CSV table of C-alpha atoms in Angstrom, one decimal:
chain,number,residue,atom,x,y,z
D,1,ILE,CA,113.7,56.9,89.3
D,2,MET,CA,115.1,54.1,92.6
D,3,THR,CA,116.8,50.9,91.1
D,4,SER,CA,119.5,49.1,93.2
D,5,ASP,CA,122.1,46.8,92.1
D,6,ASP,CA,122.4,43.6,94.6
D,7,ASP,CA,125.9,42.9,94.2
D,8,TRP,CA,125.0,40.1,96.6
D,9,SER,CA,124.2,41.8,100.1
D,10,THR,CA,123.0,40.4,102.9
D,11,LEU,CA,119.3,40.3,103.6
D,12,GLU,CA,119.3,43.1,106.8
D,13,GLN,CA,121.6,45.0,104.6
D,14,PHE,CA,118.6,44.7,101.7
D,15,ASP,CA,115.9,45.0,104.5
D,16,THR,CA,117.9,48.4,105.9
D,17,LEU,CA,117.4,49.9,102.4
D,18,LEU,CA,113.5,48.9,102.2
D,19,ASN,CA,112.7,50.7,105.6
D,20,GLY,CA,114.0,53.9,103.6
D,21,LEU,CA,112.2,53.0,101.0
D,22,ALA,CA,108.4,52.4,103.4
D,23,GLU,CA,109.3,55.5,105.9
D,24,ARG,CA,108.6,58.0,102.7
D,25,ASN,CA,106.0,55.0,100.1
D,26,ALA,CA,108.5,54.9,97.4
D,27,HIS,CA,109.9,52.0,95.2
D,28,CYS,CA,112.7,50.4,93.9
D,29,THR,CA,113.4,48.2,90.7
D,30,PHE,CA,116.3,45.7,92.9
D,31,TYR,CA,119.0,44.4,89.6
D,32,VAL,CA,119.0,40.6,91.1
D,33,VAL,CA,122.3,39.1,90.6
D,34,PRO,CA,123.5,35.6,90.2
D,35,LYS,CA,124.1,33.2,93.3
D,36,THR,CA,122.2,36.0,94.8
D,37,LYS,CA,120.9,35.3,99.2
D,38,LEU,CA,117.1,36.2,97.6
D,39,ASN,CA,114.7,34.0,97.1
D,40,GLY,CA,111.1,34.3,95.1
D,41,ASP,CA,108.8,33.8,98.4
D,42,LEU,CA,111.3,37.4,100.0
D,43,MET,CA,110.2,38.8,96.1
D,44,ASP,CA,106.9,37.9,96.4
D,45,GLN,CA,106.6,39.9,100.0
D,46,TRP,CA,107.8,42.7,98.6
D,47,ALA,CA,106.5,43.1,95.7
D,48,SER,CA,103.3,43.3,97.3
D,49,ALA,CA,104.9,46.8,98.9
D,50,GLY,CA,105.2,48.1,95.0
D,51,HIS,CA,108.7,46.5,94.4
D,52,THR,CA,110.3,45.3,91.5
D,53,PHE,CA,112.8,42.4,91.0
D,54,SER,CA,115.1,42.1,87.5
D,55,VAL,CA,118.3,40.9,86.6
D,56,HIS,CA,121.8,41.8,87.3
D,57,PRO,CA,124.1,40.1,84.8
D,58,ALA,CA,127.3,39.1,85.7
D,59,LEU,CA,130.1,36.5,84.3
D,60,GLU,CA,131.0,33.6,86.8
D,61,ALA,CA,134.3,35.9,86.7
D,62,ASP,CA,132.7,38.6,88.5
D,63,THR,CA,131.2,36.4,90.9
D,64,VAL,CA,134.2,34.0,91.4
D,65,ARG,CA,137.4,36.3,93.1
D,66,GLY,CA,140.8,35.0,90.5
D,67,LEU,CA,138.6,33.3,88.1
D,68,THR,CA,140.3,35.7,84.6
D,69,VAL,CA,138.4,35.7,81.5
D,70,ASP,CA,141.4,34.5,78.5
D,71,GLU,CA,138.8,35.6,75.3
D,72,PRO,CA,137.6,39.3,74.2
D,73,GLN,CA,134.8,39.7,76.6
D,74,SER,CA,133.2,41.5,74.3
D,75,ARG,CA,132.1,37.8,72.5
D,76,LEU,CA,130.9,37.0,76.2
D,77,VAL,CA,127.9,40.0,76.3
D,78,GLU,CA,125.8,38.1,74.4
D,79,PRO,CA,125.4,34.8,75.4
D,80,MET,CA,126.0,36.3,79.2
D,81,LEU,CA,122.7,38.3,78.9
D,82,ALA,CA,120.9,34.8,77.9
D,83,ALA,CA,121.8,33.1,80.4
D,84,ASN,CA,121.3,35.7,83.2
D,85,ILE,CA,117.8,36.2,81.5
D,86,GLN,CA,116.7,33.2,81.0
D,87,ARG,CA,117.9,31.4,84.8
D,88,HIS,CA,115.9,35.0,86.7
D,89,GLN,CA,113.3,33.5,84.5
D,90,ALA,CA,113.3,29.9,85.4
D,91,GLU,CA,114.3,30.7,89.3
D,92,PHE,CA,112.3,32.7,90.0
D,93,GLN,CA,108.9,33.4,87.2
D,94,ARG,CA,109.5,37.2,86.7
D,95,THR,CA,110.4,38.3,83.2
D,96,PRO,CA,113.0,41.0,83.5
D,97,ARG,CA,112.0,44.6,81.3
D,98,THR,CA,114.9,46.9,82.8
D,99,VAL,CA,118.4,45.9,83.4
D,100,ARG,CA,121.4,47.3,84.6
D,101,GLN,CA,124.7,44.6,83.9
D,102,HIS,CA,127.1,44.4,87.1
D,103,ALA,CA,130.2,45.2,84.7
D,104,VAL,CA,129.4,46.6,81.6
D,105,ARG,CA,131.6,45.3,78.4
D,106,TRP,CA,131.8,47.2,75.8
D,107,LEU,CA,130.4,45.5,73.0
D,108,GLY,CA,129.5,48.3,69.8
D,109,TYR,CA,127.7,51.5,69.7
D,110,VAL,CA,124.4,49.7,69.9
D,111,ASP,CA,125.0,46.2,69.6
D,112,ALA,CA,124.0,45.6,73.8
D,113,ALA,CA,120.5,47.0,73.0
D,114,GLN,CA,119.7,45.0,69.9
D,115,VAL,CA,120.2,41.9,72.3
D,116,GLU,CA,118.7,43.7,74.8
D,117,ALA,CA,115.5,44.2,73.2
D,118,LYS,CA,115.7,40.8,71.2
D,119,LEU,CA,115.9,38.8,75.0
D,120,GLY,CA,112.8,41.3,75.6
D,121,ILE,CA,114.5,43.8,77.3
D,122,HIS,CA,112.9,47.3,76.5
D,123,MET,CA,115.0,49.7,79.3
D,124,ASP,CA,118.6,50.6,79.7
D,125,LEU,CA,119.9,51.6,82.0
D,126,ASN,CA,123.6,51.1,82.9
D,127,TYR,CA,124.7,54.5,81.2
D,128,ILE,CA,126.1,56.5,84.4
D,129,ALA,CA,126.1,60.0,84.3
D,130,VAL,CA,128.3,60.3,87.4
D,131,SER,CA,126.7,63.7,87.7
D,132,PRO,CA,127.3,66.6,87.8
D,133,TYR,CA,128.5,66.0,83.9
D,134,LEU,CA,126.7,64.5,80.8
D,135,GLY,CA,124.3,63.6,82.9
D,136,HIS,CA,121.5,63.8,80.5
D,137,LEU,CA,120.9,62.5,76.7
D,138,CYS,CA,118.6,64.8,75.0
D,139,GLY,CA,117.0,68.1,75.1
D,140,SER,CA,113.9,66.5,76.9
D,141,GLY,CA,115.3,64.5,79.6
D,142,ARG,CA,113.5,61.8,78.9
D,143,PRO,CA,114.2,58.3,77.5
D,144,LEU,CA,114.9,57.3,74.3
D,145,ARG,CA,115.2,54.2,72.2
D,146,PHE,CA,118.6,53.9,70.3
D,147,VAL,CA,119.3,54.4,67.2
D,148,ASP,CA,121.7,52.2,64.7
D,149,THR,CA,123.7,54.5,62.5
D,150,ASP,CA,121.9,53.3,59.6
D,151,GLY,CA,118.8,55.8,61.3
D,152,THR,CA,117.2,51.3,62.7
D,153,VAL,CA,115.1,52.4,66.2
D,154,ILE,CA,115.6,49.6,68.2
D,155,ASP,CA,112.9,48.5,70.4
D,156,CYS,CA,114.7,49.3,73.9
D,157,PHE,CA,115.3,52.5,75.6
D,158,GLN,CA,118.0,54.7,77.2
D,159,GLN,CA,117.5,55.8,80.5
D,160,PRO,CA,120.8,57.3,82.0
D,161,THR,CA,121.9,56.6,86.0
D,162,HIS,CA,122.8,60.0,87.0
D,163,TRP,CA,124.3,59.2,89.5
D,164,THR,CA,125.5,55.8,91.9
D,165,GLU,CA,127.1,56.3,95.6
D,166,GLU,CA,129.8,54.8,94.8
D,167,CYS,CA,130.9,57.1,92.0
D,168,LEU,CA,130.1,60.0,94.4
D,169,ILE,CA,131.4,59.6,98.3
D,170,HIS,CA,133.5,56.1,98.1
D,171,PRO,CA,136.5,56.7,100.1
D,172,GLU,CA,139.0,54.1,98.3
D,173,PHE,CA,137.8,53.5,94.9
D,174,VAL,CA,139.5,55.3,91.9
D,175,PHE,CA,136.5,56.7,89.7
D,176,SER,CA,134.6,58.0,93.5
D,177,PHE,CA,135.1,61.9,93.6
D,178,LYS,CA,135.7,61.2,97.3
D,179,TRP,CA,133.4,64.5,97.6
D,180,THR,CA,132.2,64.8,101.7
D,181,VAL,CA,128.5,63.6,102.5
D,182,GLU,CA,127.7,67.7,102.8
D,183,ARG,CA,128.9,68.2,99.0
D,184,ALA,CA,127.5,65.1,97.3
D,185,VAL,CA,123.7,66.3,99.3
D,186,ALA,CA,124.4,70.0,97.9
D,187,GLU,CA,125.4,68.5,94.2
D,188,THR,CA,122.8,66.1,94.1
D,189,GLY,CA,119.7,68.2,95.6
D,190,ALA,CA,120.7,71.0,93.2
D,191,LEU,CA,120.2,69.2,90.4
D,192,ILE,CA,116.7,67.3,91.9
D,193,GLN,CA,115.7,70.7,92.0
D,194,ARG,CA,116.0,72.1,88.3
D,195,ALA,CA,115.0,68.8,87.6
D,196,ALA,CA,111.8,69.1,89.4
D,197,THR,CA,110.5,72.6,88.9
D,198,GLU,CA,112.9,74.3,85.7
D,199,PHE,CA,113.4,71.1,83.5
D,200,TYR,CA,110.4,68.6,84.5
D,201,THR,CA,112.4,65.6,83.7
D,202,PRO,CA,113.4,62.2,85.4
D,203,ILE,CA,116.5,61.4,88.2
D,204,ALA,CA,117.3,58.4,88.6
D,205,LEU,CA,119.7,57.2,91.0
D,206,ASN,CA,121.3,53.9,92.4
D,207,SER,CA,122.1,52.6,95.9
D,208,HIS,CA,123.6,49.1,96.6
D,209,PRO,CA,121.8,48.1,99.9
D,210,VAL,CA,124.9,47.1,101.3
D,211,SER,CA,126.4,51.1,100.2
D,212,PHE,CA,123.5,51.7,102.0
D,213,ALA,CA,123.0,49.8,104.9
D,214,THR,CA,127.3,50.9,105.7
D,215,TYR,CA,128.1,53.9,103.9
D,216,SER,CA,125.6,56.4,102.4
D,217,SER,CA,121.7,56.4,103.8
D,218,PRO,CA,122.6,60.3,104.3
D,219,LEU,CA,123.9,60.3,100.2
D,220,ILE,CA,120.5,58.5,99.2
D,221,GLU,CA,117.7,59.4,102.0
D,222,GLY,CA,118.7,63.1,101.3
D,223,ASN,CA,118.3,62.9,97.9
D,224,TRP,CA,114.5,61.2,98.7
D,225,ASP,CA,113.4,63.7,101.0
D,226,THR,CA,115.0,66.8,98.5
D,227,ALA,CA,113.0,64.8,95.9
D,228,LEU,CA,109.4,64.2,97.9
D,229,ASP,CA,110.2,68.1,98.9
D,230,ALA,CA,109.6,68.8,95.6
D,231,GLY,CA,106.6,67.2,94.4
D,232,MET,CA,108.2,64.9,92.8
D,233,ILE,CA,107.3,60.6,93.9
D,234,ILE,CA,109.2,58.1,93.8
D,235,LEU,CA,109.3,55.1,91.5
D,236,SER,CA,111.1,51.9,89.9
D,237,ALA,CA,111.9,51.2,86.8
D,238,ASP,CA,110.2,48.7,86.3
D,239,ASP,CA,106.9,51.1,86.9
D,240,TRP,CA,109.0,54.7,84.6
D,241,LEU,CA,108.8,51.9,81.6
D,242,ALA,CA,105.3,51.0,81.9
D,243,TRP,CA,104.5,54.7,81.7
D,244,THR,CA,107.3,56.1,79.5
D,245,GLU,CA,105.0,53.3,77.3
D,246,ALA,CA,101.7,54.3,77.7
D,247,ARG,CA,102.9,57.9,77.4
D,248,GLU,CA,104.6,57.1,73.8
D,249,GLN,CA,101.0,55.1,72.9
D,250,VAL,CA,98.5,58.8,74.1
D,251,GLN,CA,96.7,60.1,70.5
D,252,ILE,CA,96.1,63.4,70.3
D,253,SER,CA,94.4,64.9,67.3
D,254,ARG,CA,92.3,68.1,66.9
D,255,ASP,CA,88.6,67.6,66.8
D,256,GLY,CA,86.6,70.5,65.6
D,257,THR,CA,86.8,73.5,68.0
D,258,GLY,CA,88.9,70.9,70.8
D,259,TYR,CA,91.0,68.1,71.1
D,260,ARG,CA,90.4,63.8,70.7
D,261,VAL,CA,92.6,61.9,73.0
D,262,VAL,CA,93.0,58.3,73.1
D,263,ALA,CA,95.1,55.6,74.9
D,264,PRO,CA,95.2,52.4,74.3
D,265,VAL,CA,95.6,51.2,77.5
D,266,ALA,CA,94.1,52.7,81.0
D,267,ILE,CA,96.0,55.4,82.3
D,268,GLU,CA,95.2,57.1,86.0
D,269,ARG,CA,96.8,60.7,84.8
D,270,LEU,CA,98.1,62.6,82.0
D,271,THR,CA,98.7,66.0,81.4
D,272,PHE,CA,98.7,68.2,78.4
D,273,LEU,CA,100.2,71.4,77.9
D,274,LEU,CA,98.3,73.4,75.0
D,275,PRO,CA,98.4,76.1,73.5
D,276,PRO,CA,96.4,78.7,76.0
D,277,THR,CA,93.9,79.4,72.8
D,278,PRO,CA,91.2,78.4,72.2
D,279,ALA,CA,90.4,78.0,75.5
D,280,ILE,CA,89.4,74.7,76.5
D,281,ALA,CA,86.1,74.0,78.1
D,282,PRO,CA,85.9,72.5,81.6
D,283,ALA,CA,84.5,69.9,83.4
D,284,PRO,CA,80.5,69.4,83.9
D,285,ASN,CA,80.2,70.7,87.1
D,286,ARG,CA,78.2,67.7,87.9
D,287,PRO,CA,78.8,64.3,90.3
D,288,ILE,CA,80.7,61.5,88.7
D,289,ALA,CA,82.0,58.3,89.8
D,290,ILE,CA,85.4,57.2,91.1
D,291,ASP,CA,86.4,55.6,87.8
D,292,GLU,CA,85.0,57.9,85.4
D,293,PRO,CA,87.4,60.3,82.8
D,294,THR,CA,87.5,63.6,83.5
D,295,HIS,CA,89.4,66.6,83.6
D,296,ALA,CA,90.2,69.9,85.1
D,297,ILE,CA,92.2,73.0,83.6
D,298,THR,CA,95.5,75.3,85.0
D,299,GLN,CA,97.1,78.0,83.5
D,300,GLN,CA,100.2,78.3,83.7
D,301,GLN,CA,103.6,79.5,82.6
D,302,ARG,CA,106.4,77.2,81.2
D,303,TRP,CA,109.7,78.2,79.5
D,304,GLY,CA,108.8,81.8,79.3
D,305,ARG,CA,105.3,81.2,77.7
D,306,ALA,CA,102.0,80.2,78.6
D,307,TYR,CA,100.0,76.8,78.2
D,308,GLN,CA,97.2,75.5,79.4
D,309,ALA,CA,97.6,72.1,81.3
D,310,VAL,CA,95.3,69.6,81.5
D,311,THR,CA,95.2,67.4,83.4
D,312,ILE,CA,93.0,63.8,81.7
D,313,HIS,CA,92.1,61.2,84.8
D,314,ASN,CA,90.7,58.1,85.0
D,315,LEU,CA,91.5,57.4,81.1
D,316,ALA,CA,90.1,54.5,80.0
D,317,PRO,CA,92.0,52.0,77.1
D,318,ASN,CA,90.5,52.7,73.7
D,319,GLN,CA,87.8,55.0,75.4
D,320,PRO,CA,88.2,58.4,73.1
D,321,TYR,CA,87.7,61.7,75.2
D,322,ARG,CA,86.7,64.6,74.0
D,323,LEU,CA,88.5,68.3,75.0
D,324,SER,CA,85.8,71.0,74.7
D,325,GLY,CA,86.5,74.2,72.7
D,326,PRO,CA,84.6,76.9,72.3
D,327,VAL,CA,82.1,76.6,69.8
D,328,ASP,CA,81.8,79.6,68.2
D,329,GLU,CA,85.3,79.4,67.5
D,330,VAL,CA,86.3,78.1,64.4
D,331,LEU,CA,90.3,76.8,63.7
D,332,ASP,CA,92.3,77.1,60.7
D,333,GLU,CA,93.4,73.2,60.3
D,334,PRO,CA,96.5,72.3,61.5
D,335,ASN,CA,99.6,72.2,58.8
């Protein structure tokens, strides 16, 4: 999952990062600051290549050197988020759905997520793990919605950002590990390899255009190439949110000796891991239309267990798709 915090980078620096992405057919969500050097025409042009643009909320004190804030900054978080989102919508005619703040100010355990959900934000990427420490928030490694202390589920996913260049290799920042590029590439590359081949989890990273163009491209390009070599795709945070929401809405239920699958939105490709029995019947061996739903089956070992991996292609919205089981086998109803 590729993200890039604007941080007042120059257009030339944006171009350098975009060229690297284009070489790998990779897509990115750019988090755009107030007083950015970007404009709507550039965003439209780059969006045609698959990139998306959301907001990188900041206070005036973040943009003007020497400007101080007298009152507790926690009081400013909600109006800051509201003002930045409204400005982004008005200036660029784009509605933010994912976010990362320029400076993360503590408002409360889930208070900022509640504000974000109210403002239409459905995925927060503010948590930066500074890997290899505390990289995932749950066993699956997937984003989860924030949950308040009383059990209330908030309609905003938390997706960890596993690293950003200035935390690993910047030579001066106090919070930087100050690793060599070689060590950073090795450490992060190992995490990507395990995510792709052992845990099947997403990895999210961040690179500022100004940083990529001046010192971090060997690390970030190394990350991209490791991911591609491992069979991963590189997609934007907004696309990841869209997929996360679509995946969550898929319903699978027992249907006789097989399964019934339905989704409220179109899904190009979706893989289920099912028990090895009952065996799912192959798709009919006949010519099909290019957009007609079909499926393929492979036998796979995952985490020491055998599964049928059933991949459905071209799942149409609200059109049930049936995976047939053996006709002569009668199964007990699931608990």
